[in-house]
PDB file of C-alpha atoms in Angstrom:
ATOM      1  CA  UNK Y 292      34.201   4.755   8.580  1.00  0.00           C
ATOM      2  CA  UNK Y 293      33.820   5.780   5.100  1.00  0.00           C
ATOM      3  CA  UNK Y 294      30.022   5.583   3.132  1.00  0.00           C
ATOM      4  CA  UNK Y 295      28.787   4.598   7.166  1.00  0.00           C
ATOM      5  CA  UNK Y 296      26.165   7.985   6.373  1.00  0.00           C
ATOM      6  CA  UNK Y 297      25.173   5.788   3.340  1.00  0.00           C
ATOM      7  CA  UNK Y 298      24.218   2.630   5.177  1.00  0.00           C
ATOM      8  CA  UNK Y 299      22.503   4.066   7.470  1.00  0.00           C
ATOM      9  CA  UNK Y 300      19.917   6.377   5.128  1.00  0.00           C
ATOM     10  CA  UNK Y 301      19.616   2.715   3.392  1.00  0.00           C
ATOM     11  CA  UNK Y 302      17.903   1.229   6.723  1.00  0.00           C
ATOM     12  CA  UNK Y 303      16.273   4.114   7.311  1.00  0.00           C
ATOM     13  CA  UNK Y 304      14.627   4.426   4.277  1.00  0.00           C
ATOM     14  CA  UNK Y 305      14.294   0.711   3.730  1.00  0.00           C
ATOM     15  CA  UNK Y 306      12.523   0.473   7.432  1.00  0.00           C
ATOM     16  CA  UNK Y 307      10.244   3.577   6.898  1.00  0.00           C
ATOM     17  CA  UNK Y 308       8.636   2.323   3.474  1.00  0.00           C
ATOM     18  CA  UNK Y 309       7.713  -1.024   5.341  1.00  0.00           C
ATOM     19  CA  UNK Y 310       5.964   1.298   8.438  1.00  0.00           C
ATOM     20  CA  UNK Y 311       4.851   3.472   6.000  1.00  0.00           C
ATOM     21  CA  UNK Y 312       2.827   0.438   4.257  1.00  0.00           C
ATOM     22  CA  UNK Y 313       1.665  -1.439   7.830  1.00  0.00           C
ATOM     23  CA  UNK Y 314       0.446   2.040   9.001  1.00  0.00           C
ATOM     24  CA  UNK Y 315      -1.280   2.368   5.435  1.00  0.00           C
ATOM     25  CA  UNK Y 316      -2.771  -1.556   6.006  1.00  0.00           C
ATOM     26  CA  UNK Y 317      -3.958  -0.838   9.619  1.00  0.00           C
ATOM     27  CA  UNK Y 318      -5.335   2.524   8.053  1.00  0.00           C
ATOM     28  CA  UNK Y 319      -7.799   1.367   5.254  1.00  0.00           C
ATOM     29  CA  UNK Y 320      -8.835  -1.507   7.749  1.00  0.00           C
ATOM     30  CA  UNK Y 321     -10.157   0.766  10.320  1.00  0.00           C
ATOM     31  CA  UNK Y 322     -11.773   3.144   7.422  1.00  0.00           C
ATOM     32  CA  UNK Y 323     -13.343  -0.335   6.067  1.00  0.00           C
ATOM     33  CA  UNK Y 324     -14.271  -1.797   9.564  1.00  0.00           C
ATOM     34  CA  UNK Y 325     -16.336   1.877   9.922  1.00  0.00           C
ATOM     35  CA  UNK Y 326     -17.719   1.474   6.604  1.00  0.00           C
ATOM     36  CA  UNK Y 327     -19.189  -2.187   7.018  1.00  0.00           C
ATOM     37  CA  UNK Y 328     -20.513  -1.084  10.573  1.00  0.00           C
ATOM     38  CA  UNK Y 329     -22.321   2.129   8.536  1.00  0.00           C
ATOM     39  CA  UNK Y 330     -23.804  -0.547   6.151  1.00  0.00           C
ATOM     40  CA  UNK Y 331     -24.396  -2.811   8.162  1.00  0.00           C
ATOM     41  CA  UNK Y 332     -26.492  -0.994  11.042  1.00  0.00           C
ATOM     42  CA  UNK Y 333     -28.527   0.711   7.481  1.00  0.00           C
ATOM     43  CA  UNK Y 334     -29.132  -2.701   6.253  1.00  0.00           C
ATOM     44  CA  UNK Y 335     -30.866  -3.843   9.759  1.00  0.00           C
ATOM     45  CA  UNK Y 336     -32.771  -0.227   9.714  1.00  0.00           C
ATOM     46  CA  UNK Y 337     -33.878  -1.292   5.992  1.00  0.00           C
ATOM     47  CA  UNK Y 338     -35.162  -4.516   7.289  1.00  0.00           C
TER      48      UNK Y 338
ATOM     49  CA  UNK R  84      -1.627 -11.270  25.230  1.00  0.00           C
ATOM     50  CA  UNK R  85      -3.894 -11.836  21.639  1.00  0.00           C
ATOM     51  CA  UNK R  86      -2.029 -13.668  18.967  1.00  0.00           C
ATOM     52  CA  UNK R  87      -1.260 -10.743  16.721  1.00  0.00           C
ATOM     53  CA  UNK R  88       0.277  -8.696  18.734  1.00  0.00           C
ATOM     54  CA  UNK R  89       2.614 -11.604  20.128  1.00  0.00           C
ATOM     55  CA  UNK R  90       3.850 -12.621  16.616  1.00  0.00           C
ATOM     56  CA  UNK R  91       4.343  -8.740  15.566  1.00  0.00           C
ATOM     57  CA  UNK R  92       6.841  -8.436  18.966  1.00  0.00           C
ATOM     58  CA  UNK R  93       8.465 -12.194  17.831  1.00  0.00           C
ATOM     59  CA  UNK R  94       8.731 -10.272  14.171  1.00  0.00           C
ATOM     60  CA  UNK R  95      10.224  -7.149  15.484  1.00  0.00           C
ATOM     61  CA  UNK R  96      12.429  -9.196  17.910  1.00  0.00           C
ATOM     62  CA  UNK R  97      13.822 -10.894  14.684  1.00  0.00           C
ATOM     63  CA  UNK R  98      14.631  -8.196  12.679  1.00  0.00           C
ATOM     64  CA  UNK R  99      16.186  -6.673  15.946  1.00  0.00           C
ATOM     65  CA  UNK R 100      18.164  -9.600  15.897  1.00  0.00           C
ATOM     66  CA  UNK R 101      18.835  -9.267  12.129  1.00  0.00           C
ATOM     67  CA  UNK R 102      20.242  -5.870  12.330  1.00  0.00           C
ATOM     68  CA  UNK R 103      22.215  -6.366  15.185  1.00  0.00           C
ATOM     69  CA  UNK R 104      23.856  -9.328  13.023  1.00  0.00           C
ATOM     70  CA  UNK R 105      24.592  -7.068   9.887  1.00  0.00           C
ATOM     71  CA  UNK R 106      26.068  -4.186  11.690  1.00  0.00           C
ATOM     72  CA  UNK R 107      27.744  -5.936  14.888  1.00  0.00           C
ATOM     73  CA  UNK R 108      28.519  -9.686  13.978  1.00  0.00           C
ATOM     74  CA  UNK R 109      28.888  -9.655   9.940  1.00  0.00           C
ATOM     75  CA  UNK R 110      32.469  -8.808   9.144  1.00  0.00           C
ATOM     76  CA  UNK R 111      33.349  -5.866   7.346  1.00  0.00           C
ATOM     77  CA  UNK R 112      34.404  -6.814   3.163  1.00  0.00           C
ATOM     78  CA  UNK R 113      38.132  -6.482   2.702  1.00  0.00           C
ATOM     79  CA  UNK R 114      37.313  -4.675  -1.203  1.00  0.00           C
ATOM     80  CA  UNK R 115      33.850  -2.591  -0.456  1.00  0.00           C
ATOM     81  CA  UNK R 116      33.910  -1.717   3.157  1.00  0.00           C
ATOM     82  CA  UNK R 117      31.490  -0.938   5.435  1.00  0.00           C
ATOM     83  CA  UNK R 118      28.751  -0.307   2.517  1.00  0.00           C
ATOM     84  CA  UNK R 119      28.748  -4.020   1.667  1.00  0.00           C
ATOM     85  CA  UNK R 120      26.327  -3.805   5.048  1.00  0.00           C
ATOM     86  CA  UNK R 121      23.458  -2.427   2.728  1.00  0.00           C
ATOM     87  CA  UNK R 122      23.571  -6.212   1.657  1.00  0.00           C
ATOM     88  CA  UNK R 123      21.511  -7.437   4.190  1.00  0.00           C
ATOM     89  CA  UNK R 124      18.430  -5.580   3.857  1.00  0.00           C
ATOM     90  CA  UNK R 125      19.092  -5.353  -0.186  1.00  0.00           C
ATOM     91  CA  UNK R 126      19.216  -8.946  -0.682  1.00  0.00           C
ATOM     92  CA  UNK R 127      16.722 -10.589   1.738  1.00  0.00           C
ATOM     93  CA  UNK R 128      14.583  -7.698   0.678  1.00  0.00           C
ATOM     94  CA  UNK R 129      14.924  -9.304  -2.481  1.00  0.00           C
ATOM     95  CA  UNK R 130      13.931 -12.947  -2.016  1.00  0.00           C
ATOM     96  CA  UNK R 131      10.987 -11.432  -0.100  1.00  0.00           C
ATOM     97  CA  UNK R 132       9.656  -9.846  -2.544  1.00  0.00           C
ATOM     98  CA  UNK R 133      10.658 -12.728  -5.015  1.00  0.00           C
ATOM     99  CA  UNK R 134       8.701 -15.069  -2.510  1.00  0.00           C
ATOM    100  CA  UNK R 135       5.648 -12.838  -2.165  1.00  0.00           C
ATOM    101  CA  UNK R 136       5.296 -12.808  -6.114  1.00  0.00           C
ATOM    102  CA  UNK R 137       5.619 -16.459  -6.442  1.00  0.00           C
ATOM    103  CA  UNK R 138       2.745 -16.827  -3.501  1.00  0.00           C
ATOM    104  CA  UNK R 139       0.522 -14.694  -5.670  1.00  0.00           C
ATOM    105  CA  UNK R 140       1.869 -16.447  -8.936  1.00  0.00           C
ATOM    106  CA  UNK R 141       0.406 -19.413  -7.058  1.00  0.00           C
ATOM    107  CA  UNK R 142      -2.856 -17.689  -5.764  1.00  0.00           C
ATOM    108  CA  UNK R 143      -3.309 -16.125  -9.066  1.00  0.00           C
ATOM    109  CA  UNK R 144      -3.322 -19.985 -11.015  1.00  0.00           C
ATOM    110  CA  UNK R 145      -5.344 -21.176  -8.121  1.00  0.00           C
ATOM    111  CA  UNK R 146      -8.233 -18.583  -8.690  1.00  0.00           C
ATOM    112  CA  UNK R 147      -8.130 -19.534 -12.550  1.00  0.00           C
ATOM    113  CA  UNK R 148      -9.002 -22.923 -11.507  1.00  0.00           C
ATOM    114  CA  UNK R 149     -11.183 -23.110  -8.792  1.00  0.00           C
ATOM    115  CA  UNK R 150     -12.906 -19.053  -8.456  1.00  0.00           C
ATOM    116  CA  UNK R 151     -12.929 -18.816  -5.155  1.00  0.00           C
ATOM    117  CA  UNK R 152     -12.508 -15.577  -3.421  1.00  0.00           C
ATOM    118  CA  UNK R 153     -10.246 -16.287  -0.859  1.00  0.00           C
ATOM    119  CA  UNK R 154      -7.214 -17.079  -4.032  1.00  0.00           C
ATOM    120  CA  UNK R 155      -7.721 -13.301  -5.020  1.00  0.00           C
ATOM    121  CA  UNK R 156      -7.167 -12.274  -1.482  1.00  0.00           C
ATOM    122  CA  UNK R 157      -4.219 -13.616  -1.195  1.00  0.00           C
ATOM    123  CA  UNK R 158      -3.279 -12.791  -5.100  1.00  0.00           C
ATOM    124  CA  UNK R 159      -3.724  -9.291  -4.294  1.00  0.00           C
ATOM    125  CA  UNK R 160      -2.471  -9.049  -1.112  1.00  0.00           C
ATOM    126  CA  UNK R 161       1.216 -10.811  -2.326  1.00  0.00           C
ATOM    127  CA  UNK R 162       1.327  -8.849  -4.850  1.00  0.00           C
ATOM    128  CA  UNK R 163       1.220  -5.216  -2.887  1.00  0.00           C
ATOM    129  CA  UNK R 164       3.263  -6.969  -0.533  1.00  0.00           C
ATOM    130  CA  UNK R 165       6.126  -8.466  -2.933  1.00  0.00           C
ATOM    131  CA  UNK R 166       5.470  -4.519  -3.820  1.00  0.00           C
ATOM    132  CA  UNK R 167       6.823  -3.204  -1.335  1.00  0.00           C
ATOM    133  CA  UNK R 168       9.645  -5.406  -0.930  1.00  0.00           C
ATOM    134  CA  UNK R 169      10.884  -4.650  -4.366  1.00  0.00           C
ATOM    135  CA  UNK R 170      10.509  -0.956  -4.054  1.00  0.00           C
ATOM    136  CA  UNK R 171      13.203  -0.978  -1.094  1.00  0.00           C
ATOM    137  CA  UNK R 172      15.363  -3.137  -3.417  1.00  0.00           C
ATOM    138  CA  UNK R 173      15.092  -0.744  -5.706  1.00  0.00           C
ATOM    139  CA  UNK R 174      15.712   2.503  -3.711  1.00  0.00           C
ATOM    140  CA  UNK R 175      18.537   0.571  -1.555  1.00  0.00           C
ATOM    141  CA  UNK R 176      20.259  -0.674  -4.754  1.00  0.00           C
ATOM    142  CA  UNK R 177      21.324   3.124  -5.952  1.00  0.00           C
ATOM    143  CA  UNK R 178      22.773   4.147  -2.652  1.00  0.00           C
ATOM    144  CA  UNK R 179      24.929   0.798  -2.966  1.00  0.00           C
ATOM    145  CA  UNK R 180      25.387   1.643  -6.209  1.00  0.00           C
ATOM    146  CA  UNK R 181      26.648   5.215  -6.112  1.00  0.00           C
ATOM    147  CA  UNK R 182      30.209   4.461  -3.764  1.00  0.00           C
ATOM    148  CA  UNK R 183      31.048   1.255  -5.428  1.00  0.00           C
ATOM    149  CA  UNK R 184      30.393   1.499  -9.075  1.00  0.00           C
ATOM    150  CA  UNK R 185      30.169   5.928  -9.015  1.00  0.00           C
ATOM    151  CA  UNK R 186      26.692   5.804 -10.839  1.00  0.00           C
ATOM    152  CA  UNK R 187      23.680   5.679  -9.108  1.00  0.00           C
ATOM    153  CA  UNK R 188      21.455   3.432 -11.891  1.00  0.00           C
ATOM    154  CA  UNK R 189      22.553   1.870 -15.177  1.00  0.00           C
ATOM    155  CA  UNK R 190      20.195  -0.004 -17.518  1.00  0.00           C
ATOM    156  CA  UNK R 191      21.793  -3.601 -16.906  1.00  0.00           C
ATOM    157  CA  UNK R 192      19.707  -6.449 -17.125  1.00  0.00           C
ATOM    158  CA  UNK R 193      19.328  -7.511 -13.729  1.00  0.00           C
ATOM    159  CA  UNK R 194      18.455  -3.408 -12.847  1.00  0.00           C
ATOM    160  CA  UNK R 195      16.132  -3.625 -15.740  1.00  0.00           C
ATOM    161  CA  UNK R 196      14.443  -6.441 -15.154  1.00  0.00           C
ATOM    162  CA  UNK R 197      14.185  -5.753 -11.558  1.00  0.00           C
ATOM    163  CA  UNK R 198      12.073  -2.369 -12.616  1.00  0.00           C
ATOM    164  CA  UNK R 199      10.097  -4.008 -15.306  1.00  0.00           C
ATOM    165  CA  UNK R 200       9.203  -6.349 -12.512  1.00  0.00           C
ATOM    166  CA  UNK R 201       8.275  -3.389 -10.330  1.00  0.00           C
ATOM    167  CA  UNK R 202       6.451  -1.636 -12.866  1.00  0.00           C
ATOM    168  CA  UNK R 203       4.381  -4.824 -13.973  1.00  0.00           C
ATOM    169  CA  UNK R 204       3.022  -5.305  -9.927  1.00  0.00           C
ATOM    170  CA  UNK R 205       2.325  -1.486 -10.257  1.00  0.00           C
ATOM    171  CA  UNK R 206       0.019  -2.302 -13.130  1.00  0.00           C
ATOM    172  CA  UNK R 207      -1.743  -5.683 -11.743  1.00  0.00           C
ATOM    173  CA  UNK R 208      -2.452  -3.155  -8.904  1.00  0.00           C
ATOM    174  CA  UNK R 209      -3.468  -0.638 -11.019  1.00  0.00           C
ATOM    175  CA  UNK R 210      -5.688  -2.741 -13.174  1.00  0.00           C
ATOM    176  CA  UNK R 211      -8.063  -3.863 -10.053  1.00  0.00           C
ATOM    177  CA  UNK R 212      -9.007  -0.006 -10.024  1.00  0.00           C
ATOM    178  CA  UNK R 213     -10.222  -0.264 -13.271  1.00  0.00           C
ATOM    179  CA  UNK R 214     -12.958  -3.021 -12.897  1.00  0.00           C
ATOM    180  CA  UNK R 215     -15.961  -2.967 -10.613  1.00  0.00           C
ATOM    181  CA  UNK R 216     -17.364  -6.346 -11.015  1.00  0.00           C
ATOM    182  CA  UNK R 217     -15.681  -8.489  -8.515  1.00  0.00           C
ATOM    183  CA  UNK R 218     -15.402 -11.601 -10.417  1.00  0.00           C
ATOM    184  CA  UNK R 219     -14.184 -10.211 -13.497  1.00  0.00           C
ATOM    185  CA  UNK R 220     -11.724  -8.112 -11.733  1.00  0.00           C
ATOM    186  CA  UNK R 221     -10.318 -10.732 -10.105  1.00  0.00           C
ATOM    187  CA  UNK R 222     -10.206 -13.061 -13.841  1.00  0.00           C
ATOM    188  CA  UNK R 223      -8.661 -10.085 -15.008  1.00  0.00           C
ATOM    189  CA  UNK R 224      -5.950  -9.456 -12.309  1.00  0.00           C
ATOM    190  CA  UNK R 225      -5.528 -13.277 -11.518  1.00  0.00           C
ATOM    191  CA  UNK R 226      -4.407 -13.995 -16.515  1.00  0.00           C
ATOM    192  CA  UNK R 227      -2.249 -10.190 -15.606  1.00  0.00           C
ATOM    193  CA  UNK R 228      -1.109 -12.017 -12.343  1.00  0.00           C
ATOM    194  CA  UNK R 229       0.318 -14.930 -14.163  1.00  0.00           C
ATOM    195  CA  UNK R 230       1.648 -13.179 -16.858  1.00  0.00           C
ATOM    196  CA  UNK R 231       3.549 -10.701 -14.812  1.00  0.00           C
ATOM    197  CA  UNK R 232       5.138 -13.484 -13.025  1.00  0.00           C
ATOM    198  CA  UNK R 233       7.291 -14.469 -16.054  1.00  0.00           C
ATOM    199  CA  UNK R 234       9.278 -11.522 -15.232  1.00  0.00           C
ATOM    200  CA  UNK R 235      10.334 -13.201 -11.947  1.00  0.00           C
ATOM    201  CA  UNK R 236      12.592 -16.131 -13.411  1.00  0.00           C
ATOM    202  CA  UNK R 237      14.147 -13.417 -15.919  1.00  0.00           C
ATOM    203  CA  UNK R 238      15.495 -11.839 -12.718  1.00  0.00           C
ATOM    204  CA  UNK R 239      16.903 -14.339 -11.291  1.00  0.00           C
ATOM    205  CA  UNK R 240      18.440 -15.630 -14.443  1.00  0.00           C
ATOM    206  CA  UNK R 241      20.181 -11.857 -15.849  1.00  0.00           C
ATOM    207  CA  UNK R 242      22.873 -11.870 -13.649  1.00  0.00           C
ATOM    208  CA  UNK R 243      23.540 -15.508 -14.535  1.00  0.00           C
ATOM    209  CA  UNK R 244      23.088 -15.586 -18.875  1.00  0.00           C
ATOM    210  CA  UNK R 245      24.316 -11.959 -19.131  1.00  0.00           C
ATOM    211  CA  UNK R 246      26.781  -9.958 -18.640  1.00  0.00           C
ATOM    212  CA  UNK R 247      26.148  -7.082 -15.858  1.00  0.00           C
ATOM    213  CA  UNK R 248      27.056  -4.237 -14.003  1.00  0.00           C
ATOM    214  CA  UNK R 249      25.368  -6.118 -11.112  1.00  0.00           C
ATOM    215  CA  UNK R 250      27.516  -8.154  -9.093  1.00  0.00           C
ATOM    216  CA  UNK R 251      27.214 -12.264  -9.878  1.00  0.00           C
ATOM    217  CA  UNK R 252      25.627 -14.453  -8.046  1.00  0.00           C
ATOM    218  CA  UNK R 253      26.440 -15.498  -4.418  1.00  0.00           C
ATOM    219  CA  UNK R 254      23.938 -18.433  -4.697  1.00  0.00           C
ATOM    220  CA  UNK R 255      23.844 -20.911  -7.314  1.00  0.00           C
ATOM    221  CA  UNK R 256      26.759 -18.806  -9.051  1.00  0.00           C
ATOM    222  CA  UNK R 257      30.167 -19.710 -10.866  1.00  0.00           C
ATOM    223  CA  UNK R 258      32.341 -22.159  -8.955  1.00  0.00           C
ATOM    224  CA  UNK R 259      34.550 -19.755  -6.856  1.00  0.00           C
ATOM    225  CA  UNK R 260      31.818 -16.616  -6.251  1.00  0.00           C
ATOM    226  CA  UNK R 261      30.252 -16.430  -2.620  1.00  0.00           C
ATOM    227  CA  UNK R 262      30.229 -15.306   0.784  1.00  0.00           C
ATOM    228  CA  UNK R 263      32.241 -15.826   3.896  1.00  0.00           C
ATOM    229  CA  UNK R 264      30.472 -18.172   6.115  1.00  0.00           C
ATOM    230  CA  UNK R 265      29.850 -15.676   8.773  1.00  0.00           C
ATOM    231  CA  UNK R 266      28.202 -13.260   6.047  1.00  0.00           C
ATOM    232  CA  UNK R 267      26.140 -16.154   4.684  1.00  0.00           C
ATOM    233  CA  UNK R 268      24.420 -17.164   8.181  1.00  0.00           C
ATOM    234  CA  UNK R 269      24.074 -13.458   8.726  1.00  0.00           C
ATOM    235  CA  UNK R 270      22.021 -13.016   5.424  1.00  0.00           C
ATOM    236  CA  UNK R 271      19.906 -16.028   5.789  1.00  0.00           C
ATOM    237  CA  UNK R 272      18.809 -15.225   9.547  1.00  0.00           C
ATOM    238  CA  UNK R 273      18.122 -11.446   8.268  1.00  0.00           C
ATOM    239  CA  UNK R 274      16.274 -13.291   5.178  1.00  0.00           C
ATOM    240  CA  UNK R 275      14.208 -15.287   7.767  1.00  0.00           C
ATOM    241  CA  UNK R 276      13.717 -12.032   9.494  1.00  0.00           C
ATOM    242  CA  UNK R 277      12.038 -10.412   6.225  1.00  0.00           C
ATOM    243  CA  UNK R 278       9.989 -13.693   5.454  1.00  0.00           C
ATOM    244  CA  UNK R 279       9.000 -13.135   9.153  1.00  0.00           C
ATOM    245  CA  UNK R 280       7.344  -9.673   8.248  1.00  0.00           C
ATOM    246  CA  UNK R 281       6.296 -10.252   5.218  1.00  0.00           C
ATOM    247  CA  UNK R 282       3.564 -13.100   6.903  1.00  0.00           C
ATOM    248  CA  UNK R 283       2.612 -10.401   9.128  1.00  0.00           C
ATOM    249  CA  UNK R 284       2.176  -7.957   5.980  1.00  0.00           C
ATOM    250  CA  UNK R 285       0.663 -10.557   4.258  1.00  0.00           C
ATOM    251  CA  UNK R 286      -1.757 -11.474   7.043  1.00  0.00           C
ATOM    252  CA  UNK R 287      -3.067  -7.921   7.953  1.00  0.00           C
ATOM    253  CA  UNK R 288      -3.226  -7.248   4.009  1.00  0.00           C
ATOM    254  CA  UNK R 289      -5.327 -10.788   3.586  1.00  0.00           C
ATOM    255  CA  UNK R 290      -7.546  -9.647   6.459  1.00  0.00           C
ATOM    256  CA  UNK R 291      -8.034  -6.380   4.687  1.00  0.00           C
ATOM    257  CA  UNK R 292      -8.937  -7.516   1.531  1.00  0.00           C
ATOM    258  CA  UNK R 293     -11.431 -10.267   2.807  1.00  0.00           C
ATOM    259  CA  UNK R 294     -13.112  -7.365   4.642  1.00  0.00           C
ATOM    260  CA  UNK R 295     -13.641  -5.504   1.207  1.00  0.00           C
ATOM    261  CA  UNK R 296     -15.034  -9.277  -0.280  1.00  0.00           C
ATOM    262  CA  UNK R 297     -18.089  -8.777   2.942  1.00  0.00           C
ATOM    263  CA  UNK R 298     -18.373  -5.268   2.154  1.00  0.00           C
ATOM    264  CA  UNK R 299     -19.100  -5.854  -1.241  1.00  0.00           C
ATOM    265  CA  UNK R 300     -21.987  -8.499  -0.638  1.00  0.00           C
ATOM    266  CA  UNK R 301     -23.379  -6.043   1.496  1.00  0.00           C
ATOM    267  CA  UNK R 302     -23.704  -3.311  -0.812  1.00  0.00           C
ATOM    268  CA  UNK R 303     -25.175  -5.918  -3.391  1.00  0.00           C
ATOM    269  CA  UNK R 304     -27.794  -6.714  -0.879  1.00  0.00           C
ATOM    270  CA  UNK R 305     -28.501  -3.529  -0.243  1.00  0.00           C
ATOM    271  CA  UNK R 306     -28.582  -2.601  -3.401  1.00  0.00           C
ATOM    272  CA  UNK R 307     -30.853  -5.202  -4.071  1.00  0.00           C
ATOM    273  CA  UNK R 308     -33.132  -4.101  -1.058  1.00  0.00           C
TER     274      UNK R 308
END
């Protein structure tokens, strides 16, 4: 099966950008869910 | 089970599905072979990322109008993810490319376009980085937003009004250009597949963002404290 080598590194690449980017989203949440809990437990301390 | 996690298993069923279809049910193209495959994820790809930039062409217009946060949410959070859609059209297209035409990119005008169109998301993205007040960033992004967007009808259109190394159409094409019927119900269910993940993208991204909005009024009040 001729060019079968390039289909496949298509997927694969095409597959691992879109987990790349919903690791990346699931990332900066949990780095911004930490950050509002920092600000938000300072804020009550301020109070 | 929570929600989430039930319609991330229903997406990833889907695209199971999908890519079962293109390698196991689509038939193999009498003139390109088995690389005609790369179709499937090339072309829904495509019309993802087409549909995520018209969702933020439409989120963009609505913030103009009415200034409410939750339109340059969404703006922002189509645009990164019509993004990423684009950018695996645009490394899939090459490795097409290379077997069938024996170049990997030429400056045609649907190839053009398609990286101008790339390149203009890039900068929308870009340009939210460069403001720090929240409501003129999101003017700003929201007038770039639109304007970017004209882009989008200029690549659907190239391979129509000119002349290109890019195949023609297979949808709303010359009388005569298509798909075999098997191929066609292949690449719609794989398209539904892709508009299947790009909700979930969209939704996590959306969730994201809205946390930065809270985070913001909470540094203002405690900057104001």
């Amino acid at each position: 099966m001729k060019n079968l080598n390039s289909v496949f590194a298509a997927y694969m690449i095409g597959w691992t950008v879109f987990f790349v980017y919903y690791i990346s989203i699931a990332r900066r949440t949990s780095v911004l869910r930490e950050d509002i809990e920092r600000l938000k437990n300072s804020l009550s301390r301020g109070k | 089970m929570k929600k989430s996690v039930l319609s991330a298993m229903v997406v990833l069923l889907l695209l199971g599905v999908a890519a079962y279809a293109a390698f196991f049910v689509a038939p193999t193209d009498a003139k390109q072979g088995v690389i005609y495959r790369i179709l499937y994820l090339h072309v829904a790809s495509a019309w993802t990322g087409l549909t995520s930039f018209f969702i933020c062409f439409i989120a963009n217009s609505l913030y103009v109008l009415r200034r409410q946060p939750r339109w340059d949410w969404l703006g922002v959070s189509a645009g990164e993810t019509g993004l990423v859609f684009t950018t695996v059209v645009l490394l899939t297209g090459p490795i097409w490319a290379h077997p069938v035409w024996g170049i990997w990119w030429t400056w045609d005008a649907r190839l053009t376009s398609t990286f101008v169109l790339w390149l203009l998301y890039v900068s929308y993205l870009l340009l939210r980085t460069l403001v720090e007040e929240p409501d003129r960033r999101a003017l700003l992004s929201a007038l770039f937003g639109i304007f970017a967007f004209i882009d989008v009808p200029l690549v659907f259109g190239s391979i129509r009004w000119w002349r290109t190394q890019h195949p023609q159409p297979i949808i709303m094409g010359a009388p005569g250009a298509g798909l075999d019927p098997t191929m066609y119900r292949v690449l719609f269910f794989t398209w539904l597949a892709m508009l299947g993940l790009m909700t979930l993208l969209l939704r996590q991204r959306y969730r994201l963002e809205a946390m930065r909005g809270d985070l913001e009024i909470i540094q203002r009040e405690l900057e104001a404290a």
